One Martini backbone bead per residue (centre of mass of N, CA, C, O) as a GRO file, in nm:
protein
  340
    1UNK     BB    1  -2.392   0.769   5.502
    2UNK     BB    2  -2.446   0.643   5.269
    3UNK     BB    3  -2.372   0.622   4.890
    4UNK     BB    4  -2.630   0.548   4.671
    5UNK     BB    5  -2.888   0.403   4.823
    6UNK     BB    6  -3.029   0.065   4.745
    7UNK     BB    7  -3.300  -0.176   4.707
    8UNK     BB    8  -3.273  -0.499   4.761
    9UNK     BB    9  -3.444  -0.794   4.590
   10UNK     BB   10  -3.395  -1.064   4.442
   11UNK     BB   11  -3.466  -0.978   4.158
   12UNK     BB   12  -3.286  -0.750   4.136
   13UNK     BB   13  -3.036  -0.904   4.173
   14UNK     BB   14  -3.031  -1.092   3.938
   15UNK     BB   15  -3.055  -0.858   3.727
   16UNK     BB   16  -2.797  -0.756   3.779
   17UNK     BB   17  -2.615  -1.025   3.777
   18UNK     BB   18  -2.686  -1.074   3.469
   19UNK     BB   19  -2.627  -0.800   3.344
   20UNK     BB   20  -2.321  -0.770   3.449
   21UNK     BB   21  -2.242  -1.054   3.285
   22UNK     BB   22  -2.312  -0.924   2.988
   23UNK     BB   23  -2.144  -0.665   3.031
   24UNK     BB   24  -1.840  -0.799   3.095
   25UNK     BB   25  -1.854  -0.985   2.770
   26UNK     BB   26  -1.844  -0.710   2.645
   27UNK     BB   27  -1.594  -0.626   2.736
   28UNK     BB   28  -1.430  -0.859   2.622
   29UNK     BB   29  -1.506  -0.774   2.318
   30UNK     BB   30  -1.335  -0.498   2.351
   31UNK     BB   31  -1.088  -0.603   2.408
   32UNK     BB   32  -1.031  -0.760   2.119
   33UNK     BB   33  -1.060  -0.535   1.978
   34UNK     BB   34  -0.807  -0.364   2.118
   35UNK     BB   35  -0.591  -0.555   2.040
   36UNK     BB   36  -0.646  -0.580   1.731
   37UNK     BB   37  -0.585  -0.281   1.666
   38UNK     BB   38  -0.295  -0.287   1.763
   39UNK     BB   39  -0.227  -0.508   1.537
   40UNK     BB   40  -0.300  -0.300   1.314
   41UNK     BB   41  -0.133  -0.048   1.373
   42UNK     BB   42   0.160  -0.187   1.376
   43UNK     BB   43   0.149  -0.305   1.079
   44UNK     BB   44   0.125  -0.005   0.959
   45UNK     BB   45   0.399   0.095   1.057
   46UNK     BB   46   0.539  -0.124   0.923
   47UNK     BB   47   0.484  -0.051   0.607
   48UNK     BB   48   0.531   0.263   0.692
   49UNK     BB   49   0.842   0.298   0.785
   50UNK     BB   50   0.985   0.435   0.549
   51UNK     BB   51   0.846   0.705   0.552
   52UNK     BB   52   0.976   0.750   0.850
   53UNK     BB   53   1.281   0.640   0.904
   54UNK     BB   54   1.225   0.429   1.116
   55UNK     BB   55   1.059   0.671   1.361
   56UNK     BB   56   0.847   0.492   1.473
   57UNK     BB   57   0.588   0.503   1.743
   58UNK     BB   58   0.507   0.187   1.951
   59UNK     BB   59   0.340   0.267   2.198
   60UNK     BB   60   0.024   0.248   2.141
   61UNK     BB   61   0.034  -0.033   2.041
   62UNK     BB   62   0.130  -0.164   2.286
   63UNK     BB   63  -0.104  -0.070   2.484
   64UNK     BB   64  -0.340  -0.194   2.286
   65UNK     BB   65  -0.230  -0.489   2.372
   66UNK     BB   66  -0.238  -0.463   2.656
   67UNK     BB   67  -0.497  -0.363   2.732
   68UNK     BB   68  -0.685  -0.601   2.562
   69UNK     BB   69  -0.567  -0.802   2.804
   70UNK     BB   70  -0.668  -0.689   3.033
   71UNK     BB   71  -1.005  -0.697   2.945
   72UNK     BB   72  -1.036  -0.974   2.951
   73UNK     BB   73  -0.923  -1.029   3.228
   74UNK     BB   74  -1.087  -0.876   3.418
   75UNK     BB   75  -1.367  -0.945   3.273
   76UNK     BB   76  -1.379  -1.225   3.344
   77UNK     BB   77  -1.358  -1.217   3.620
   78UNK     BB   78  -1.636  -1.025   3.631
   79UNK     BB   79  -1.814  -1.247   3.540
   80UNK     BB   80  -1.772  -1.450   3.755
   81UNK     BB   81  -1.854  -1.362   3.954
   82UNK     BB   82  -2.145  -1.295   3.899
   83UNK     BB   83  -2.223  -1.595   3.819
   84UNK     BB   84  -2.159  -1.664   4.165
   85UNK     BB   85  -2.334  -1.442   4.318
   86UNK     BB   86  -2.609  -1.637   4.389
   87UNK     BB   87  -2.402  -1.799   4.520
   88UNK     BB   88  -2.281  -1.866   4.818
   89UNK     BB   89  -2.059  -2.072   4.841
   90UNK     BB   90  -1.924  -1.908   4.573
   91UNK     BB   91  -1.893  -1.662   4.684
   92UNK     BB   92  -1.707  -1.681   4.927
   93UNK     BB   93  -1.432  -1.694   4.725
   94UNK     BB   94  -1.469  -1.379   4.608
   95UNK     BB   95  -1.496  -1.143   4.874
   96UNK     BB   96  -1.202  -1.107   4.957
   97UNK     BB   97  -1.121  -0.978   4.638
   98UNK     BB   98  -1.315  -0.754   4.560
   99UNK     BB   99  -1.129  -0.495   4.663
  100UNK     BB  100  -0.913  -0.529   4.495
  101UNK     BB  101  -0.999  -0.559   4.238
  102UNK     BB  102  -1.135  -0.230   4.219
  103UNK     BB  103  -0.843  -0.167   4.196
  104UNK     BB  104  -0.753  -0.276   3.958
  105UNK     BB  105  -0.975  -0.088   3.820
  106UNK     BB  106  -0.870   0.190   3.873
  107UNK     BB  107  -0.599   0.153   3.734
  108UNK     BB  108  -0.726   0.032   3.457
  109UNK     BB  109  -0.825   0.302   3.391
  110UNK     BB  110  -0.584   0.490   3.395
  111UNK     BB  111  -0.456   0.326   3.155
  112UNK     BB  112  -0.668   0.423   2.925
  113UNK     BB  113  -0.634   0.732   2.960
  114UNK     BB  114  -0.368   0.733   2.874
  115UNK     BB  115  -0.382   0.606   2.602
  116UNK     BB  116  -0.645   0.796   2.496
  117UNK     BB  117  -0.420   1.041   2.487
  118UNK     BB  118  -0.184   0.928   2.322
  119UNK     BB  119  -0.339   0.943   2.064
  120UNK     BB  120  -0.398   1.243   2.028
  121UNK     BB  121  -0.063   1.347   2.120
  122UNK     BB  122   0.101   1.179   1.887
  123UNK     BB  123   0.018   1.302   1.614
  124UNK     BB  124   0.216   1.496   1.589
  125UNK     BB  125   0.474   1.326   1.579
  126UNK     BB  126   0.377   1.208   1.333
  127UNK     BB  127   0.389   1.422   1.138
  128UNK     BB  128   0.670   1.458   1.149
  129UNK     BB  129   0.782   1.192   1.064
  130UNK     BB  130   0.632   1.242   0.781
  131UNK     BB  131   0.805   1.471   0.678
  132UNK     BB  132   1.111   1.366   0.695
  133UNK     BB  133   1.051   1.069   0.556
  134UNK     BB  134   0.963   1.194   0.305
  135UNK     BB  135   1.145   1.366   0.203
  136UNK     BB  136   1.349   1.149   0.166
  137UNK     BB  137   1.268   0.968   0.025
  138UNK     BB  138   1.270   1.096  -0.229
  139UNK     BB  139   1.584   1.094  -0.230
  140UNK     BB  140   1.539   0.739  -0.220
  141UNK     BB  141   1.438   0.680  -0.532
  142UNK     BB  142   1.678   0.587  -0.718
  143UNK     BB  143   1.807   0.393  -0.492
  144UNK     BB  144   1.828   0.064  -0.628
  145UNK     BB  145   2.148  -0.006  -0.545
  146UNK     BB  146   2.139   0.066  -0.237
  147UNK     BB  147   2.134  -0.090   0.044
  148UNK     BB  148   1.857   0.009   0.205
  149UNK     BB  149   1.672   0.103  -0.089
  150UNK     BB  150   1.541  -0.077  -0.298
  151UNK     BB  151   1.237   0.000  -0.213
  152UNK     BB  152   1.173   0.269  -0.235
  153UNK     BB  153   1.001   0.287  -0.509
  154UNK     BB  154   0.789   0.098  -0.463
  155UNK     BB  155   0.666   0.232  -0.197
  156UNK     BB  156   0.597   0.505  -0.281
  157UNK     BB  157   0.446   0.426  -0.561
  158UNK     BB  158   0.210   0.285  -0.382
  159UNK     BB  159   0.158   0.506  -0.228
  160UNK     BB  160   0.040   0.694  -0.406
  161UNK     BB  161  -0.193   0.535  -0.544
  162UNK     BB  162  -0.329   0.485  -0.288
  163UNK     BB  163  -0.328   0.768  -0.162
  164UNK     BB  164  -0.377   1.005  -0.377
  165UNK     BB  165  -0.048   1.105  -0.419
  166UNK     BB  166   0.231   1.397  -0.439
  167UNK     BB  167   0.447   1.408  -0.272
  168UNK     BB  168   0.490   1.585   0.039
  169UNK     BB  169   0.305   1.846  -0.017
  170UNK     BB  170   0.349   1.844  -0.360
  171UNK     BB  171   0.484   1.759  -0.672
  172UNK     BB  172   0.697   1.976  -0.675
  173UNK     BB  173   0.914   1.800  -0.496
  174UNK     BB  174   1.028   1.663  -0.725
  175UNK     BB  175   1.206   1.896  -0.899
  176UNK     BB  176   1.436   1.918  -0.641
  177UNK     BB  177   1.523   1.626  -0.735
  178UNK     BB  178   1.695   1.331  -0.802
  179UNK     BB  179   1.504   1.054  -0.923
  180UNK     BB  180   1.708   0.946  -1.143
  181UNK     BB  181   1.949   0.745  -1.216
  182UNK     BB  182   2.256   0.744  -1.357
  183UNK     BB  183   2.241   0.515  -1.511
  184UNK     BB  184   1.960   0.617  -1.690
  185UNK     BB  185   2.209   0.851  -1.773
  186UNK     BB  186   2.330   1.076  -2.044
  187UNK     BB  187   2.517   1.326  -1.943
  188UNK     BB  188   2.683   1.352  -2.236
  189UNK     BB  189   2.377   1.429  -2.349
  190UNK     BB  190   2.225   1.733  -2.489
  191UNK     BB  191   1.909   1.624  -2.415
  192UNK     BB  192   1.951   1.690  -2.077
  193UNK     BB  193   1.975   2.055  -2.159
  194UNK     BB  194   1.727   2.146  -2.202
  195UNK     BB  195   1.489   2.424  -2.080
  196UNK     BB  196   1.340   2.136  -1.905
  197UNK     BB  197   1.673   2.072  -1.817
  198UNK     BB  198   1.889   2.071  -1.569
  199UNK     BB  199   2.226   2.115  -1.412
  200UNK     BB  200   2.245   2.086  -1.081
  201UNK     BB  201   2.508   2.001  -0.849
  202UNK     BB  202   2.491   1.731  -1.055
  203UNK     BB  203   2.154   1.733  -1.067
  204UNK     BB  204   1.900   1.573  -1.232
  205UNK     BB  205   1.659   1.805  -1.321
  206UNK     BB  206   1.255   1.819  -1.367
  207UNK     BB  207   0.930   1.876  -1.443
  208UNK     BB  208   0.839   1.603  -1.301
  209UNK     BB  209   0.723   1.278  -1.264
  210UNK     BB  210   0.599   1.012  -1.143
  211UNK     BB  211   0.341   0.763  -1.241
  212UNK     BB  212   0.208   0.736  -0.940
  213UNK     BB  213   0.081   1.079  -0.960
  214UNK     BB  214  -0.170   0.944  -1.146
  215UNK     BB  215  -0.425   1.010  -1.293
  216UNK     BB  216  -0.701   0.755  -1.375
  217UNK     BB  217  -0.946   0.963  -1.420
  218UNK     BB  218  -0.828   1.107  -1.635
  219UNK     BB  219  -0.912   1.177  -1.986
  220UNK     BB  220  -0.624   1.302  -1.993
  221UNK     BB  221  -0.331   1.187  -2.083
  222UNK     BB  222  -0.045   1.156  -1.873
  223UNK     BB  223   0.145   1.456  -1.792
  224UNK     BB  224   0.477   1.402  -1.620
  225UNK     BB  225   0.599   1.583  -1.821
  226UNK     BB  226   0.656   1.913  -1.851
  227UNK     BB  227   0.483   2.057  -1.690
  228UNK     BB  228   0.577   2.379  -1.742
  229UNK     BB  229   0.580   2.334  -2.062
  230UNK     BB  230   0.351   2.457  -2.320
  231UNK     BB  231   0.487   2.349  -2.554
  232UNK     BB  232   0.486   2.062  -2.479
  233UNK     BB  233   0.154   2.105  -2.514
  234UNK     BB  234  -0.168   2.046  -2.627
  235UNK     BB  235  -0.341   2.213  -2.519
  236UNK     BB  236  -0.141   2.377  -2.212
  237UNK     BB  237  -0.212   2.538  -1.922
  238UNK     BB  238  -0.048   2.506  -1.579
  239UNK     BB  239  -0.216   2.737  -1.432
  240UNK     BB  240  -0.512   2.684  -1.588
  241UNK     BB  241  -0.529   2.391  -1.539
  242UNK     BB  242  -0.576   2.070  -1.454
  243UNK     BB  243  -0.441   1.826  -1.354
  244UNK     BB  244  -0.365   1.442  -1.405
  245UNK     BB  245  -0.257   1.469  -1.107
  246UNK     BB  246  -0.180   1.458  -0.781
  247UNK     BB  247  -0.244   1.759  -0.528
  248UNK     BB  248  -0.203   1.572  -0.294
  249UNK     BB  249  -0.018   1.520  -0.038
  250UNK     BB  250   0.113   1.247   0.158
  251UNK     BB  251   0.138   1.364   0.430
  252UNK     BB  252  -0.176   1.448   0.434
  253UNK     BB  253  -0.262   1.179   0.372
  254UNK     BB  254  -0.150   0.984   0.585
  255UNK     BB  255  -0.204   1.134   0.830
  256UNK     BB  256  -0.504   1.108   0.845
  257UNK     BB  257  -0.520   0.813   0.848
  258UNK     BB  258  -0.378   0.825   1.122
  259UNK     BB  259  -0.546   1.022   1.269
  260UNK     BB  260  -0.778   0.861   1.275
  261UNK     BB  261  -0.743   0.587   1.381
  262UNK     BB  262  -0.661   0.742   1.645
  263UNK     BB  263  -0.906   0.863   1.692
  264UNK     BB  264  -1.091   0.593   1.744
  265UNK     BB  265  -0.963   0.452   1.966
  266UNK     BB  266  -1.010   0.670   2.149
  267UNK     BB  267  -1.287   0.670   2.161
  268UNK     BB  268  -1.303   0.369   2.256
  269UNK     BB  269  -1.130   0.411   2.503
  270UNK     BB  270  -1.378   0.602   2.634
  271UNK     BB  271  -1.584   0.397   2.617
  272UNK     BB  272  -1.454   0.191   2.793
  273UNK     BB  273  -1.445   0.315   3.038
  274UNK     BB  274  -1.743   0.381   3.090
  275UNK     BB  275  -1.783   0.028   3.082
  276UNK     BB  276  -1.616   0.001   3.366
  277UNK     BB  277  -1.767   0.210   3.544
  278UNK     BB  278  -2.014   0.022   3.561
  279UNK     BB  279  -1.928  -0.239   3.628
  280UNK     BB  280  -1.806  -0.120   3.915
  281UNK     BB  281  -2.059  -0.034   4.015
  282UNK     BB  282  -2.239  -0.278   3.973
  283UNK     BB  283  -2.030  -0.470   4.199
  284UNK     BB  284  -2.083  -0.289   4.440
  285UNK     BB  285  -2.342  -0.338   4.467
  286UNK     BB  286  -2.411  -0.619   4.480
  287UNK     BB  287  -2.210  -0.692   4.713
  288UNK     BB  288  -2.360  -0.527   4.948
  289UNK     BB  289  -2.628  -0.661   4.860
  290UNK     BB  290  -2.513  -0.941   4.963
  291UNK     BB  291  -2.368  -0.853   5.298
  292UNK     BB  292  -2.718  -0.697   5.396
  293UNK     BB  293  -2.837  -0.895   5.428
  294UNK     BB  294  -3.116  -0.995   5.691
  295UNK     BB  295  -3.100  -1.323   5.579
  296UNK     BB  296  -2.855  -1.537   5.464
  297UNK     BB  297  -3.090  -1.794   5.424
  298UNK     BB  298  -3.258  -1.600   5.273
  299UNK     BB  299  -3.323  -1.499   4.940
  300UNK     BB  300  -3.606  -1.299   4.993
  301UNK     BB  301  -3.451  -1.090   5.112
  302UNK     BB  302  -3.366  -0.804   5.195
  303UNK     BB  303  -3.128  -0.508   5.049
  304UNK     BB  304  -2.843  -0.300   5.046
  305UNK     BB  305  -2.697  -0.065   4.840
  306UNK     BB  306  -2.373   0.074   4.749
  307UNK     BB  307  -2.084   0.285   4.635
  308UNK     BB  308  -2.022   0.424   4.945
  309UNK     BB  309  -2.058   0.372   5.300
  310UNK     BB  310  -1.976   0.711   5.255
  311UNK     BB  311  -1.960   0.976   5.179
  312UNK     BB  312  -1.762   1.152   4.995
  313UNK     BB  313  -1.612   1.346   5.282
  314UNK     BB  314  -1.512   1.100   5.410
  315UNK     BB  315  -1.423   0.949   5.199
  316UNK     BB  316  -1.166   1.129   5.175
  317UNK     BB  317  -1.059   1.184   5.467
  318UNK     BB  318  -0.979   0.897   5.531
  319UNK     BB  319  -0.779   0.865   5.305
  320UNK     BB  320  -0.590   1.093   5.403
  321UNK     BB  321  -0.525   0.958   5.695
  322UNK     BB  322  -0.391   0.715   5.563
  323UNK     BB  323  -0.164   0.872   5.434
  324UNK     BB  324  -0.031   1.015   5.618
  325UNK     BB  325   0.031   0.763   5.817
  326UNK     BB  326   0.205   0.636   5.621
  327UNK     BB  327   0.424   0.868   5.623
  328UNK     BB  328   0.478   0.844   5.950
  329UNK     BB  329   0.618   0.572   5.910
  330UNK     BB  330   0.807   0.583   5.738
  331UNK     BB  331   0.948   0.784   5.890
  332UNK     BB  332   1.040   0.641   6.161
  333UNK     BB  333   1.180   0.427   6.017
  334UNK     BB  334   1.395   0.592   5.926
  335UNK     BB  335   1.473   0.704   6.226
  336UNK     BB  336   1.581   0.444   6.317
  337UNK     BB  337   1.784   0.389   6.078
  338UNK     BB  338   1.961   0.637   6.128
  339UNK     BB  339   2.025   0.544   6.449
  340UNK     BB  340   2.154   0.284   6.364
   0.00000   0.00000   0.00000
């Protein structure tokens, strides 16, 4: 006995048929849509690049625009289908297809699952890469002529502005490196020694911030330099006082960033599961009830459609049965060409 067989006469039939074509057109612009975002997203690891030491992985985004480009092929082509399913003569040409079709659609279902999974378990990745991209960053702040980091200072300090964060933690992770080049400063004046700028192995460190870290909400002029010396600034005291420096990190900031992003994608990549997985249902019912007119020469007659020809548990069993055959056959030739 067929699996959920429903009863189609013409009415019905037309009404899946443009149904399906509705549907099956607006899965082609959610593929354009998650094309476009695979094209968004590695866009945006190519800008940030240099935060994560260029060693951000682009398999997501070739995934999502590889996706994209498959949901518009898949789904034009079931579009047309449809489109020609109510002329007998134009159906004629893509029956003996649709078996294969309906394959290629549960393996491309299978591809978006694989896809959908990977967004959301790439993200700890993510984090990974973006904590030890941005420690160097800081490191490789002050080499503005060092060949191969000379943009390092102004991408940095795009990225505080814009994501209004400072340092890879948080501001302190500025005082443990030496941020400013030796090019500008005067080692041996005694006033790079006093007790708010320390010169610890070679490395002139202070506790200072970059301008970038400046927080212009705050109605008090930015306080960038000697944070930690209450005496260096009138009414200020740095343990009780709120800063006017960005105290969120850039690693939680941009991660955020890229983990929504990553996360909407995958939700859209499970909403379009769910819209693949109906176009196939729906495109089952169609040919089944298209196949099964009691009259095909009568377009008035009616006709039953299913979404499998046996229950569940037949077409399970068929499935292992086909599957065993092929294992020996397989054997089979192996031992023969053994023989040989």
């Amino acid at each position: 006995m067929p699996f959920m067989p429903v009863k189609f006469n013409l009415q019905k039939r037309v009404k899946l048929a443009q149904g399906l074509w509705m549907l099956y057109w607006f899965s082609v612009i959610v593929g354009i849509l998650i094309f476009s975002l695979g094209i968004f997203f590695k866009i945006e690891l190519r800008k940030r690049s240099e935060m994560m030491d260029n060693n951000e992985s682009h398999l997501v985004p070739n995934l999502l625009i590889l996706v994209g480009l498959l949901a518009c092929g898949v789904n034009g082509f079931g579009g047309k289908v449809c489109h020609d399913s109510l002329d007998p003569i134009k159906f004629s040409k893509w029956k003996p297809m649709l078996k294969t079709y309906l394959l290629v659609c549960c393996g491309f279902n299978g591809l978006l699952l694989v896809t959908a999974l990977l967004c959301f378990l790439m993200q700890f990745a993510m984090y990974l890469t973006l904590a030890e991209g941005l420690k160097n960053s800081i490191k490789f702040y002050k080499d503005t002529d060092t060949p191969g980091r000379c943009f390092m200072k102004r991408t940095l300090d795009t990225t505080q502005i814009e994501f209004r964060c400072c340092g890879n933690n948080n501001f302190r992770d500025w005082f443990e490196v030496q941020w400013i080049s030796n090019r500008y400063l005067d080692m041996s004046n005694d006033a790079v020694k006093d007790h708010s700028v320390q010169l610890t192995r070679g490395k002139y460190l202070m506790d200072s911030v970059p301008f970038s870290c400046c927080n212009p909400g705050s109605p008090r002029p930015c306080i960038q330099h000697h944070l930690t010396n209450n005496s260096a600034h009138y009414d200020y005291d740095f343990r009780m006082e709120e800063l006017n420096i960005w105290n969120r990190g850039c690693r939680e900031a941009l991660f955020s960033y890229f983990s929504s992003v990553m996360t909407c994608i995958g939700a859209l990549i499970i909403i379009t599961i769910v819209l693949q997985s109906v176009d196939m249902a729906g495109l089952k019912y169609l040919s089944t009830a298209l196949e099964t007119m009691e009259e095909p020469e009568n377009p008035e007659c009616e006709s039953e459609g299913w979404l499998l020809e046996k229950g569940v548990k037949d077409t399970f069993n068929d499935l292992l049965t086909k599957l065993k055959s092929l294992g020996k056959t397989n054997q089979v030739e192996e031992g023969e060409e053994g023989g040989a």
